[in-house]
Amino acid sequence: MGKETMSRGALIVFEGCDRCGKTTQCAKLKEKLVDEGEDVELVKFPDRTTPIGKLINSYLQMTEELDDRVAHLLFSSNRWEAMELMKKKLKAGTTLIVDRYAYSGIAYSSAKGMDLDWCKNPDVGLIQPDTVIYLSVSEEIASQRSHYGGERYEKLEFQKKVHKNFLELQEPYWEVVPGDASVDDIHKQIHSIVRKTINQSKSKPLLKLWT
Ligand code: FDM
């Protein structure tokens, strides 16, 4: 077995519309895996701490206006600037739990009417996730959860389009988890999927997304 395929960490991505419960589930999953002795870290996109991320943050909070294409490319750049470090960590055996990834980039931008393939291109070649957990929750329930409506995309009609786009992006390594059950039940379901993924990914090479 080559060095690069020795017991690497798994890349676990969470996707879904706003207020689907991703952030809660990411935190619970991390806590559980740490208890089990796994080396695990959380990653969140957009990463609003970098210079590019700060611009994205202003855009989302609507204090900055950007051309749709520029905004899309900034979200993608924000992922690319994290790739080297993520690759290094995965190879060193750290499992990464990622809250949003390229699929969000495409689902949200194409909900504005942009061409889906155009939107996909800048993210071609990112590290391919081992599993994407798609938390599927009805937009009506999501919109009743706290804080909905504060940022640029938090509108019911828009979120419906985003959900539809996400479903078009499904890959064989996606798991659609209904997000309307109790937090603990959803957590148990996710944990069993992720446990299997971590074990199976150990000896697999890292692949490039959409290549
Ligand atoms: N978003 C997120 C995008 O439009 N493109 C992207 O590439 C990513 C990663 O940013 F409305 C949108 C999705 C959401 C907003 O997400 C911020 P969080 O999870 O609420 O921080």
PDB file of C-alpha atoms and ligand atoms in Angstrom:
ATOM      1  CA  MET A   1       0.000   0.000   0.000  1.00  0.00           C
ATOM      2  CA  GLY A   2       1.401   3.415  -0.959  1.00  0.00           C
ATOM      3  CA  LYS A   3       1.993   6.051   1.687  1.00  0.00           C
ATOM      4  CA  GLU A   4      -0.804   8.265   0.357  1.00  0.00           C
ATOM      5  CA  THR A   5      -3.470   5.587   0.850  1.00  0.00           C
ATOM      6  CA  MET A   6      -2.481   4.621   4.412  1.00  0.00           C
ATOM      7  CA  SER A   7      -5.337   5.258   6.870  1.00  0.00           C
ATOM      8  CA  ARG A   8      -6.405   8.630   5.671  1.00  0.00           C
ATOM      9  CA  GLY A   9      -9.265  10.582   7.225  1.00  0.00           C
ATOM     10  CA  ALA A  10     -12.673  10.802   5.517  1.00  0.00           C
ATOM     11  CA  LEU A  11     -14.154  13.870   3.870  1.00  0.00           C
ATOM     12  CA  ILE A  12     -17.738  14.122   5.119  1.00  0.00           C
ATOM     13  CA  VAL A  13     -19.804  16.928   3.592  1.00  0.00           C
ATOM     14  CA  PHE A  14     -23.150  18.212   4.874  1.00  0.00           C
ATOM     15  CA  GLU A  15     -25.459  19.946   2.437  1.00  0.00           C
ATOM     16  CA  GLY A  16     -28.956  21.347   2.560  1.00  0.00           C
ATOM     17  CA  CYS A  17     -31.059  24.488   2.420  1.00  0.00           C
ATOM     18  CA  ASP A  18     -30.868  27.213   5.049  1.00  0.00           C
ATOM     19  CA  ARG A  19     -32.032  26.180   8.551  1.00  0.00           C
ATOM     20  CA  CYS A  20     -32.086  22.475   7.685  1.00  0.00           C
ATOM     21  CA  GLY A  21     -30.174  21.631  10.867  1.00  0.00           C
ATOM     22  CA  LYS A  22     -26.748  21.034   9.288  1.00  0.00           C
ATOM     23  CA  THR A  23     -24.743  23.047  11.789  1.00  0.00           C
ATOM     24  CA  THR A  24     -26.364  21.315  14.792  1.00  0.00           C
ATOM     25  CA  GLN A  25     -25.767  17.889  13.241  1.00  0.00           C
ATOM     26  CA  CYS A  26     -22.142  18.689  12.319  1.00  0.00           C
ATOM     27  CA  ALA A  27     -21.414  19.652  15.935  1.00  0.00           C
ATOM     28  CA  LYS A  28     -23.137  16.553  17.368  1.00  0.00           C
ATOM     29  CA  LEU A  29     -21.333  14.275  14.938  1.00  0.00           C
ATOM     30  CA  LYS A  30     -17.970  15.787  15.803  1.00  0.00           C
ATOM     31  CA  GLU A  31     -18.614  15.347  19.526  1.00  0.00           C
ATOM     32  CA  LYS A  32     -19.588  11.682  19.042  1.00  0.00           C
ATOM     33  CA  LEU A  33     -16.582  10.862  16.859  1.00  0.00           C
ATOM     34  CA  VAL A  34     -14.201  12.565  19.287  1.00  0.00           C
ATOM     35  CA  ASP A  35     -15.717  10.424  22.091  1.00  0.00           C
ATOM     36  CA  GLU A  36     -14.963   7.378  19.951  1.00  0.00           C
ATOM     37  CA  GLY A  37     -11.333   8.443  19.680  1.00  0.00           C
ATOM     38  CA  GLU A  38     -11.388   9.723  16.091  1.00  0.00           C
ATOM     39  CA  ASP A  39      -9.169  12.580  14.987  1.00  0.00           C
ATOM     40  CA  VAL A  40     -11.789  14.946  13.573  1.00  0.00           C
ATOM     41  CA  GLU A  41     -12.169  18.628  12.705  1.00  0.00           C
ATOM     42  CA  LEU A  42     -15.011  20.853  11.526  1.00  0.00           C
ATOM     43  CA  VAL A  43     -14.707  22.988   8.392  1.00  0.00           C
ATOM     44  CA  LYS A  44     -17.313  25.514   7.273  1.00  0.00           C
ATOM     45  CA  PHE A  45     -17.895  27.143   3.886  1.00  0.00           C
ATOM     46  CA  PRO A  46     -18.027  29.988   3.324  1.00  0.00           C
ATOM     47  CA  ASP A  47     -15.068  30.483   5.669  1.00  0.00           C
ATOM     48  CA  ARG A  48     -15.840  34.080   6.548  1.00  0.00           C
ATOM     49  CA  THR A  49     -12.485  34.652   8.312  1.00  0.00           C
ATOM     50  CA  THR A  50     -10.240  34.970   5.215  1.00  0.00           C
ATOM     51  CA  PRO A  51     -10.044  38.199   3.140  1.00  0.00           C
ATOM     52  CA  ILE A  52     -12.220  36.544   0.449  1.00  0.00           C
ATOM     53  CA  GLY A  53     -14.555  35.232   3.153  1.00  0.00           C
ATOM     54  CA  LYS A  54     -14.962  38.730   4.597  1.00  0.00           C
ATOM     55  CA  LEU A  55     -16.108  40.007   1.221  1.00  0.00           C
ATOM     56  CA  ILE A  56     -18.549  37.076   0.949  1.00  0.00           C
ATOM     57  CA  ASN A  57     -19.846  37.905   4.418  1.00  0.00           C
ATOM     58  CA  SER A  58     -20.560  41.516   3.422  1.00  0.00           C
ATOM     59  CA  TYR A  59     -22.302  40.243   0.303  1.00  0.00           C
ATOM     60  CA  LEU A  60     -24.493  37.831   2.296  1.00  0.00           C
ATOM     61  CA  GLN A  61     -25.344  40.516   4.826  1.00  0.00           C
ATOM     62  CA  MET A  62     -26.213  42.806   1.918  1.00  0.00           C
ATOM     63  CA  THR A  63     -23.800  45.587   2.840  1.00  0.00           C
ATOM     64  CA  GLU A  64     -21.951  44.848  -0.440  1.00  0.00           C
ATOM     65  CA  GLU A  65     -23.368  44.294  -3.947  1.00  0.00           C
ATOM     66  CA  LEU A  66     -21.480  42.058  -6.401  1.00  0.00           C
ATOM     67  CA  ASP A  67     -22.115  40.785  -9.901  1.00  0.00           C
ATOM     68  CA  ASP A  68     -23.640  37.255  -9.622  1.00  0.00           C
ATOM     69  CA  ARG A  69     -20.664  35.709 -11.427  1.00  0.00           C
ATOM     70  CA  VAL A  70     -18.167  37.473  -9.214  1.00  0.00           C
ATOM     71  CA  ALA A  71     -20.003  36.272  -6.101  1.00  0.00           C
ATOM     72  CA  HIS A  72     -20.035  32.714  -7.457  1.00  0.00           C
ATOM     73  CA  LEU A  73     -16.299  32.747  -8.195  1.00  0.00           C
ATOM     74  CA  LEU A  74     -15.525  34.153  -4.745  1.00  0.00           C
ATOM     75  CA  PHE A  75     -17.381  31.279  -3.052  1.00  0.00           C
ATOM     76  CA  SER A  76     -15.382  28.844  -5.193  1.00  0.00           C
ATOM     77  CA  SER A  77     -12.076  30.643  -4.455  1.00  0.00           C
ATOM     78  CA  ASN A  78     -12.907  30.438  -0.789  1.00  0.00           C
ATOM     79  CA  ARG A  79     -12.913  26.640  -1.142  1.00  0.00           C
ATOM     80  CA  TRP A  80      -9.771  26.507  -3.267  1.00  0.00           C
ATOM     81  CA  GLU A  81      -7.827  28.539  -0.720  1.00  0.00           C
ATOM     82  CA  ALA A  82      -8.597  25.830   1.870  1.00  0.00           C
ATOM     83  CA  MET A  83      -7.784  22.796  -0.329  1.00  0.00           C
ATOM     84  CA  GLU A  84      -4.067  22.303   0.367  1.00  0.00           C
ATOM     85  CA  LEU A  85      -4.543  22.331   4.129  1.00  0.00           C
ATOM     86  CA  MET A  86      -7.577  20.047   3.905  1.00  0.00           C
ATOM     87  CA  LYS A  87      -5.633  17.579   1.748  1.00  0.00           C
ATOM     88  CA  LYS A  88      -2.756  17.606   4.219  1.00  0.00           C
ATOM     89  CA  LYS A  89      -5.071  16.921   7.153  1.00  0.00           C
ATOM     90  CA  LEU A  90      -6.938  14.121   5.390  1.00  0.00           C
ATOM     91  CA  LYS A  91      -3.667  12.428   4.458  1.00  0.00           C
ATOM     92  CA  ALA A  92      -2.481  12.742   8.058  1.00  0.00           C
ATOM     93  CA  GLY A  93      -5.580  10.795   9.175  1.00  0.00           C
ATOM     94  CA  THR A  94      -7.897  13.619  10.250  1.00  0.00           C
ATOM     95  CA  THR A  95     -11.549  13.205   9.303  1.00  0.00           C
ATOM     96  CA  LEU A  96     -13.076  16.491   8.144  1.00  0.00           C
ATOM     97  CA  ILE A  97     -16.743  17.317   8.669  1.00  0.00           C
ATOM     98  CA  VAL A  98     -17.570  20.046   6.179  1.00  0.00           C
ATOM     99  CA  ASP A  99     -20.613  22.298   6.540  1.00  0.00           C
ATOM    100  CA  ARG A 100     -21.467  23.194   2.884  1.00  0.00           C
ATOM    101  CA  TYR A 101     -19.259  22.611  -0.173  1.00  0.00           C
ATOM    102  CA  ALA A 102     -19.326  22.998  -3.972  1.00  0.00           C
ATOM    103  CA  TYR A 103     -22.913  21.710  -4.235  1.00  0.00           C
ATOM    104  CA  SER A 104     -24.129  24.750  -2.259  1.00  0.00           C
ATOM    105  CA  GLY A 105     -22.154  26.960  -4.616  1.00  0.00           C
ATOM    106  CA  ILE A 106     -23.976  25.535  -7.626  1.00  0.00           C
ATOM    107  CA  ALA A 107     -27.432  25.090  -6.079  1.00  0.00           C
ATOM    108  CA  TYR A 108     -27.594  28.680  -4.824  1.00  0.00           C
ATOM    109  CA  SER A 109     -26.050  30.391  -7.859  1.00  0.00           C
ATOM    110  CA  SER A 110     -28.133  28.458 -10.365  1.00  0.00           C
ATOM    111  CA  ALA A 111     -31.273  29.326  -8.340  1.00  0.00           C
ATOM    112  CA  LYS A 112     -30.566  32.906  -9.485  1.00  0.00           C
ATOM    113  CA  GLY A 113     -30.878  31.718 -13.084  1.00  0.00           C
ATOM    114  CA  MET A 114     -27.211  31.100 -13.863  1.00  0.00           C
ATOM    115  CA  ASP A 115     -26.291  28.144 -16.056  1.00  0.00           C
ATOM    116  CA  LEU A 116     -25.653  25.031 -13.962  1.00  0.00           C
ATOM    117  CA  ASP A 117     -22.645  23.808 -15.967  1.00  0.00           C
ATOM    118  CA  TRP A 118     -21.036  27.256 -15.890  1.00  0.00           C
ATOM    119  CA  CYS A 119     -21.497  27.217 -12.119  1.00  0.00           C
ATOM    120  CA  LYS A 120     -19.949  23.748 -11.808  1.00  0.00           C
ATOM    121  CA  ASN A 121     -16.710  24.526 -13.664  1.00  0.00           C
ATOM    122  CA  PRO A 122     -14.717  26.520 -11.076  1.00  0.00           C
ATOM    123  CA  ASP A 123     -15.087  23.721  -8.512  1.00  0.00           C
ATOM    124  CA  VAL A 124     -13.952  20.907 -10.840  1.00  0.00           C
ATOM    125  CA  GLY A 125     -10.881  19.304  -9.229  1.00  0.00           C
ATOM    126  CA  LEU A 126     -11.654  20.042  -5.577  1.00  0.00           C
ATOM    127  CA  ILE A 127     -11.263  17.014  -3.300  1.00  0.00           C
ATOM    128  CA  GLN A 128     -14.202  14.659  -3.845  1.00  0.00           C
ATOM    129  CA  PRO A 129     -16.174  13.956  -0.656  1.00  0.00           C
ATOM    130  CA  ASP A 130     -16.417  10.363   0.574  1.00  0.00           C
ATOM    131  CA  THR A 131     -20.013  11.022   1.593  1.00  0.00           C
ATOM    132  CA  VAL A 132     -22.427  13.897   1.188  1.00  0.00           C
ATOM    133  CA  ILE A 133     -25.161  13.957   3.818  1.00  0.00           C
ATOM    134  CA  TYR A 134     -28.051  15.906   2.322  1.00  0.00           C
ATOM    135  CA  LEU A 135     -30.434  17.034   5.059  1.00  0.00           C
ATOM    136  CA  SER A 136     -33.786  17.308   3.415  1.00  0.00           C
ATOM    137  CA  VAL A 137     -36.297  19.440   5.303  1.00  0.00           C
ATOM    138  CA  SER A 138     -39.477  21.062   4.002  1.00  0.00           C
ATOM    139  CA  GLU A 139     -38.894  24.762   3.344  1.00  0.00           C
ATOM    140  CA  GLU A 140     -42.003  25.584   5.383  1.00  0.00           C
ATOM    141  CA  ILE A 141     -40.462  23.959   8.487  1.00  0.00           C
ATOM    142  CA  ALA A 142     -37.068  25.543   7.816  1.00  0.00           C
ATOM    143  CA  SER A 143     -38.638  28.978   7.506  1.00  0.00           C
ATOM    144  CA  GLN A 144     -40.270  28.607  10.943  1.00  0.00           C
ATOM    145  CA  ARG A 145     -36.865  28.026  12.586  1.00  0.00           C
ATOM    146  CA  SER A 146     -35.105  30.941  14.272  1.00  0.00           C
ATOM    147  CA  HIS A 147     -33.230  33.663  12.358  1.00  0.00           C
ATOM    148  CA  TYR A 148     -34.696  32.703   8.969  1.00  0.00           C
ATOM    149  CA  GLY A 149     -34.989  35.738   6.747  1.00  0.00           C
ATOM    150  CA  GLY A 150     -31.894  37.627   7.897  1.00  0.00           C
ATOM    151  CA  GLU A 151     -29.471  37.035   5.003  1.00  0.00           C
ATOM    152  CA  ARG A 152     -29.566  37.420   1.232  1.00  0.00           C
ATOM    153  CA  TYR A 153     -30.927  33.984   0.259  1.00  0.00           C
ATOM    154  CA  GLU A 154     -33.296  33.313   3.151  1.00  0.00           C
ATOM    155  CA  LYS A 155     -36.565  33.549   1.275  1.00  0.00           C
ATOM    156  CA  LEU A 156     -39.063  30.721   0.850  1.00  0.00           C
ATOM    157  CA  GLU A 157     -39.413  30.799  -2.964  1.00  0.00           C
ATOM    158  CA  PHE A 158     -35.653  30.969  -3.438  1.00  0.00           C
ATOM    159  CA  GLN A 159     -35.036  28.063  -1.046  1.00  0.00           C
ATOM    160  CA  LYS A 160     -37.484  25.896  -3.014  1.00  0.00           C
ATOM    161  CA  LYS A 161     -35.407  26.428  -6.158  1.00  0.00           C
ATOM    162  CA  VAL A 162     -32.212  25.676  -4.216  1.00  0.00           C
ATOM    163  CA  HIS A 163     -33.672  22.376  -2.967  1.00  0.00           C
ATOM    164  CA  LYS A 164     -34.626  21.383  -6.515  1.00  0.00           C
ATOM    165  CA  ASN A 165     -31.110  22.183  -7.747  1.00  0.00           C
ATOM    166  CA  PHE A 166     -29.503  20.182  -4.954  1.00  0.00           C
ATOM    167  CA  LEU A 167     -31.485  17.113  -5.989  1.00  0.00           C
ATOM    168  CA  GLU A 168     -30.180  17.485  -9.552  1.00  0.00           C
ATOM    169  CA  LEU A 169     -26.627  17.372  -8.225  1.00  0.00           C
ATOM    170  CA  GLN A 170     -26.975  14.036  -6.397  1.00  0.00           C
ATOM    171  CA  GLU A 171     -24.089  11.604  -6.843  1.00  0.00           C
ATOM    172  CA  PRO A 172     -23.818   7.906  -5.918  1.00  0.00           C
ATOM    173  CA  TYR A 173     -21.996   8.886  -2.716  1.00  0.00           C
ATOM    174  CA  TRP A 174     -24.919  11.055  -1.478  1.00  0.00           C
ATOM    175  CA  GLU A 175     -27.174  10.045   1.403  1.00  0.00           C
ATOM    176  CA  VAL A 176     -30.474  11.928   1.651  1.00  0.00           C
ATOM    177  CA  VAL A 177     -31.469  12.114   5.325  1.00  0.00           C
ATOM    178  CA  PRO A 178     -34.953  13.435   6.181  1.00  0.00           C
ATOM    179  CA  GLY A 179     -34.343  16.398   8.481  1.00  0.00           C
ATOM    180  CA  ASP A 180     -37.823  16.623   9.995  1.00  0.00           C
ATOM    181  CA  ALA A 181     -37.271  13.899  12.672  1.00  0.00           C
ATOM    182  CA  SER A 182     -35.894  14.600  16.173  1.00  0.00           C
ATOM    183  CA  VAL A 183     -32.330  15.896  16.477  1.00  0.00           C
ATOM    184  CA  ASP A 184     -31.252  12.652  18.212  1.00  0.00           C
ATOM    185  CA  ASP A 185     -32.852  10.341  15.654  1.00  0.00           C
ATOM    186  CA  ILE A 186     -31.250  12.222  12.779  1.00  0.00           C
ATOM    187  CA  HIS A 187     -27.921  12.137  14.598  1.00  0.00           C
ATOM    188  CA  LYS A 188     -28.072   8.338  15.037  1.00  0.00           C
ATOM    189  CA  GLN A 189     -28.822   7.837  11.347  1.00  0.00           C
ATOM    190  CA  ILE A 190     -25.974  10.140  10.299  1.00  0.00           C
ATOM    191  CA  HIS A 191     -23.544   8.556  12.724  1.00  0.00           C
ATOM    192  CA  SER A 192     -24.115   5.091  11.331  1.00  0.00           C
ATOM    193  CA  ILE A 193     -23.561   6.334   7.751  1.00  0.00           C
ATOM    194  CA  VAL A 194     -20.388   8.184   8.748  1.00  0.00           C
ATOM    195  CA  ARG A 195     -18.943   5.305  10.804  1.00  0.00           C
ATOM    196  CA  LYS A 196     -19.167   3.098   7.716  1.00  0.00           C
ATOM    197  CA  THR A 197     -17.661   5.821   5.517  1.00  0.00           C
ATOM    198  CA  ILE A 198     -14.687   6.381   7.832  1.00  0.00           C
ATOM    199  CA  ASN A 199     -13.877   2.658   7.848  1.00  0.00           C
ATOM    200  CA  GLN A 200     -14.242   2.293   4.089  1.00  0.00           C
ATOM    201  CA  SER A 201     -12.279   5.439   3.199  1.00  0.00           C
ATOM    202  CA  LYS A 202      -9.141   4.502   5.123  1.00  0.00           C
ATOM    203  CA  SER A 203      -7.515   2.671   2.226  1.00  0.00           C
ATOM    204  CA  LYS A 204      -9.043   4.626  -0.665  1.00  0.00           C
ATOM    205  CA  PRO A 205      -7.135   7.307  -2.598  1.00  0.00           C
ATOM    206  CA  LEU A 206      -8.379  10.893  -2.549  1.00  0.00           C
ATOM    207  CA  LEU A 207     -10.241  11.656  -5.769  1.00  0.00           C
ATOM    208  CA  LYS A 208     -10.862  14.902  -7.622  1.00  0.00           C
ATOM    209  CA  LEU A 209     -14.399  16.210  -7.901  1.00  0.00           C
ATOM    210  CA  TRP A 210     -16.071  15.882 -11.332  1.00  0.00           C
ATOM    211  CA  THR A 211     -12.959  14.671 -13.164  1.00  0.00           C
TER     212      THR A 211
HETATM  213  N1  FDM B   1     -23.670  29.830  -0.259  1.00  0.00           N
HETATM  214  C1  FDM B   1     -22.792  29.035   0.370  1.00  0.00           C
HETATM  215  C2  FDM B   1     -23.563  30.107  -1.611  1.00  0.00           C
HETATM  216  O1  FDM B   1     -24.384  30.836  -2.185  1.00  0.00           O
HETATM  217  N2  FDM B   1     -22.518  29.576  -2.315  1.00  0.00           N
HETATM  218  C3  FDM B   1     -21.599  28.768  -1.714  1.00  0.00           C
HETATM  219  O2  FDM B   1     -20.650  28.289  -2.379  1.00  0.00           O
HETATM  220  C4  FDM B   1     -21.729  28.486  -0.317  1.00  0.00           C
HETATM  221  C5  FDM B   1     -20.736  27.611   0.379  1.00  0.00           C
HETATM  222  O3  FDM B   1     -24.198  31.249   1.535  1.00  0.00           O
HETATM  223  F1  FDM B   1     -27.279  31.027   1.964  1.00  0.00           F
HETATM  224  C6  FDM B   1     -24.769  30.455   0.515  1.00  0.00           C
HETATM  225  C7  FDM B   1     -25.673  29.513   1.225  1.00  0.00           C
HETATM  226  C8  FDM B   1     -26.165  30.323   2.381  1.00  0.00           C
HETATM  227  C9  FDM B   1     -25.070  31.318   2.645  1.00  0.00           C
HETATM  228  O4  FDM B   1     -24.303  29.873   4.386  1.00  0.00           O
HETATM  229  C10 FDM B   1     -24.298  31.158   3.913  1.00  0.00           C
HETATM  230  P1  FDM B   1     -24.363  29.563   5.979  1.00  0.00           P
HETATM  231  O5  FDM B   1     -24.273  28.061   6.013  1.00  0.00           O
HETATM  232  O6  FDM B   1     -25.673  30.142   6.460  1.00  0.00           O
HETATM  233  O7  FDM B   1     -23.170  30.258   6.567  1.00  0.00           O
END
